[in-house]
């Protein structure tokens, strides 16, 4: 176990570069299973989740090579259909192989996934949608097991625009017989990236970027080369960090158009945001003003930036209401933030944050990727030292986080956590 040791007080200034999105590349890797041959992905972040997904694909029979910022996946004609139990349990995103495996092999066996501890995160929309396409799905001994010698296009309505369910249905339907319509589909930029990747491979997808996706199944797809869309959550994290520390940061590669509401909130908090040709710049001169935020599926305020905006409000001037509509258990993070002296009350979906002049450094734990990043940001504006434990969560989603923070002037280091008590 490792931890980050953050000494508060620095003002972040300089440039950071954002690479491809974790939440896109993992699905692109899964989608590569749909075509026999070599798929080449670029702008691939060097993060733990990519390592886990590489291993999932290897155990299905693929050859996976990683080099600086790229992944090449060679998919064999004969593909295994059973994803490794322990790997899948470590990362929820591995459920993304379910749809492609059913489409390619006519059957799939995938462990019920693990991942972040941020809510129940059911799979009922995935299962109901795939069943509409003709898959017979059972759950046995901790596995989801699907059989579908042929998938057939169907009309699917999602109760909620689930990112993962939209992706699985897309990846299953591109090789199905006939037309599939996915209504109330998710519209995240990562979904658009997946659609564009599938179209490059030869898939027929209409309505890309809208909540109605229409897929005409084709016989086969071909492997391609594709650059992963930049990570808007990492870009948004840097934007929040700049604003909280009253800094001035150029976020190279960040796409302001993918972060419209989040950046607008920062402007309301008093930041100057300047979109440019190759990213955007965020500058904050004064103490941030409190801003109300409501998380919603894209293009709403992203739930993955909610912990950061909560941390920002914790040191803002005024009182803010933060409403979480996507993941109910994300408030676990609040307990950690209050250890740093933040004044936060939660009730149902709502958190009321009364901004304080300063936070006070303390030992805290990262329960998930985004909570971990937000605790580091809080540590940057806290007096003294904040030790953030369980940072393997942060490593799942942020490439070179400590190095990039230090390059911007922060005082952060990674160290081995002291031995756990033997009882
Ligand atoms: C993805 C992202 C995650 C992000 C989330 C919402 C990846 C690897 N992760 O997660 O970072 O926070 O989108 O933007 O891309 N739900 C059900 N039944 C289902 C599916 C989902 O009830 O079958 C619920 C979930 O419990 C959750 C909500 O729907 O409350 C949203 O989930 P979903 O959009 O599917 O998120 P993920 O794809 O898991």
PDB file of C-alpha atoms in Angstrom, residues 244 287 306-316 318-320 322 331-346 351-364 374-375 377-379 381-383 386:
ATOM      1  CA  UNK A 244      -8.795  25.900  -5.666  1.00  0.00           C
ATOM      2  CA  UNK A 287     -10.805  32.951  -2.968  1.00  0.00           C
ATOM      3  CA  UNK A 306     -18.382  15.989  -7.968  1.00  0.00           C
ATOM      4  CA  UNK A 307     -15.786  15.186  -5.259  1.00  0.00           C
ATOM      5  CA  UNK A 308     -13.499  17.886  -6.649  1.00  0.00           C
ATOM      6  CA  UNK A 309     -16.206  20.540  -6.722  1.00  0.00           C
ATOM      7  CA  UNK A 310     -17.188  19.551  -3.201  1.00  0.00           C
ATOM      8  CA  UNK A 311     -13.572  20.083  -2.134  1.00  0.00           C
ATOM      9  CA  UNK A 312     -13.543  23.438  -3.911  1.00  0.00           C
ATOM     10  CA  UNK A 313     -16.720  24.491  -2.094  1.00  0.00           C
ATOM     11  CA  UNK A 314     -15.158  23.417   1.194  1.00  0.00           C
ATOM     12  CA  UNK A 315     -12.731  26.358   0.917  1.00  0.00           C
ATOM     13  CA  UNK A 316     -15.030  28.741  -0.958  1.00  0.00           C
ATOM     14  CA  UNK A 318     -20.266  31.058   1.045  1.00  0.00           C
ATOM     15  CA  UNK A 319     -22.522  28.007   1.211  1.00  0.00           C
ATOM     16  CA  UNK A 320     -23.214  25.607  -1.669  1.00  0.00           C
ATOM     17  CA  UNK A 322     -24.152  19.824  -4.239  1.00  0.00           C
ATOM     18  CA  UNK A 331     -20.875  10.655  -0.145  1.00  0.00           C
ATOM     19  CA  UNK A 332     -18.437   8.169   1.416  1.00  0.00           C
ATOM     20  CA  UNK A 333     -15.881  10.733   0.354  1.00  0.00           C
ATOM     21  CA  UNK A 334     -17.478  13.367   2.604  1.00  0.00           C
ATOM     22  CA  UNK A 335     -16.397  11.532   5.761  1.00  0.00           C
ATOM     23  CA  UNK A 336     -12.794  11.827   4.621  1.00  0.00           C
ATOM     24  CA  UNK A 337     -13.140  15.470   3.623  1.00  0.00           C
ATOM     25  CA  UNK A 338     -14.543  16.355   7.030  1.00  0.00           C
ATOM     26  CA  UNK A 339     -11.372  14.916   8.602  1.00  0.00           C
ATOM     27  CA  UNK A 340      -9.639  17.874   6.968  1.00  0.00           C
ATOM     28  CA  UNK A 341     -12.047  20.200   8.744  1.00  0.00           C
ATOM     29  CA  UNK A 342     -14.572  20.686   5.929  1.00  0.00           C
ATOM     30  CA  UNK A 343     -18.113  21.581   6.994  1.00  0.00           C
ATOM     31  CA  UNK A 344     -20.372  19.288   4.944  1.00  0.00           C
ATOM     32  CA  UNK A 345     -23.822  17.906   5.802  1.00  0.00           C
ATOM     33  CA  UNK A 346     -25.507  15.338   3.600  1.00  0.00           C
ATOM     34  CA  UNK A 351     -24.780  17.900   0.433  1.00  0.00           C
ATOM     35  CA  UNK A 352     -24.639  21.352   1.975  1.00  0.00           C
ATOM     36  CA  UNK A 353     -21.098  22.705   2.091  1.00  0.00           C
ATOM     37  CA  UNK A 354     -20.254  25.727   4.201  1.00  0.00           C
ATOM     38  CA  UNK A 355     -16.968  27.124   2.954  1.00  0.00           C
ATOM     39  CA  UNK A 356     -14.149  27.651   5.422  1.00  0.00           C
ATOM     40  CA  UNK A 357     -11.122  29.918   5.237  1.00  0.00           C
ATOM     41  CA  UNK A 358      -8.810  26.980   5.517  1.00  0.00           C
ATOM     42  CA  UNK A 359      -8.698  23.201   5.871  1.00  0.00           C
ATOM     43  CA  UNK A 360      -6.350  21.400   8.169  1.00  0.00           C
ATOM     44  CA  UNK A 361      -4.116  18.517   6.997  1.00  0.00           C
ATOM     45  CA  UNK A 362      -4.824  15.005   8.351  1.00  0.00           C
ATOM     46  CA  UNK A 363      -4.498  11.330   7.327  1.00  0.00           C
ATOM     47  CA  UNK A 364      -7.339  10.309   4.971  1.00  0.00           C
ATOM     48  CA  UNK A 374     -10.187  15.288  -4.710  1.00  0.00           C
ATOM     49  CA  UNK A 375      -8.524  14.571  -1.353  1.00  0.00           C
ATOM     50  CA  UNK A 377      -6.648  18.766  -4.093  1.00  0.00           C
ATOM     51  CA  UNK A 378      -8.050  19.404  -0.627  1.00  0.00           C
ATOM     52  CA  UNK A 379      -4.610  18.639   0.817  1.00  0.00           C
ATOM     53  CA  UNK A 381      -5.216  23.974   0.261  1.00  0.00           C
ATOM     54  CA  UNK A 382      -4.974  22.549   3.787  1.00  0.00           C
ATOM     55  CA  UNK A 383      -2.552  23.726   6.449  1.00  0.00           C
ATOM     56  CA  UNK A 386      -2.315  15.555   4.408  1.00  0.00           C
TER      57      UNK A 386
END
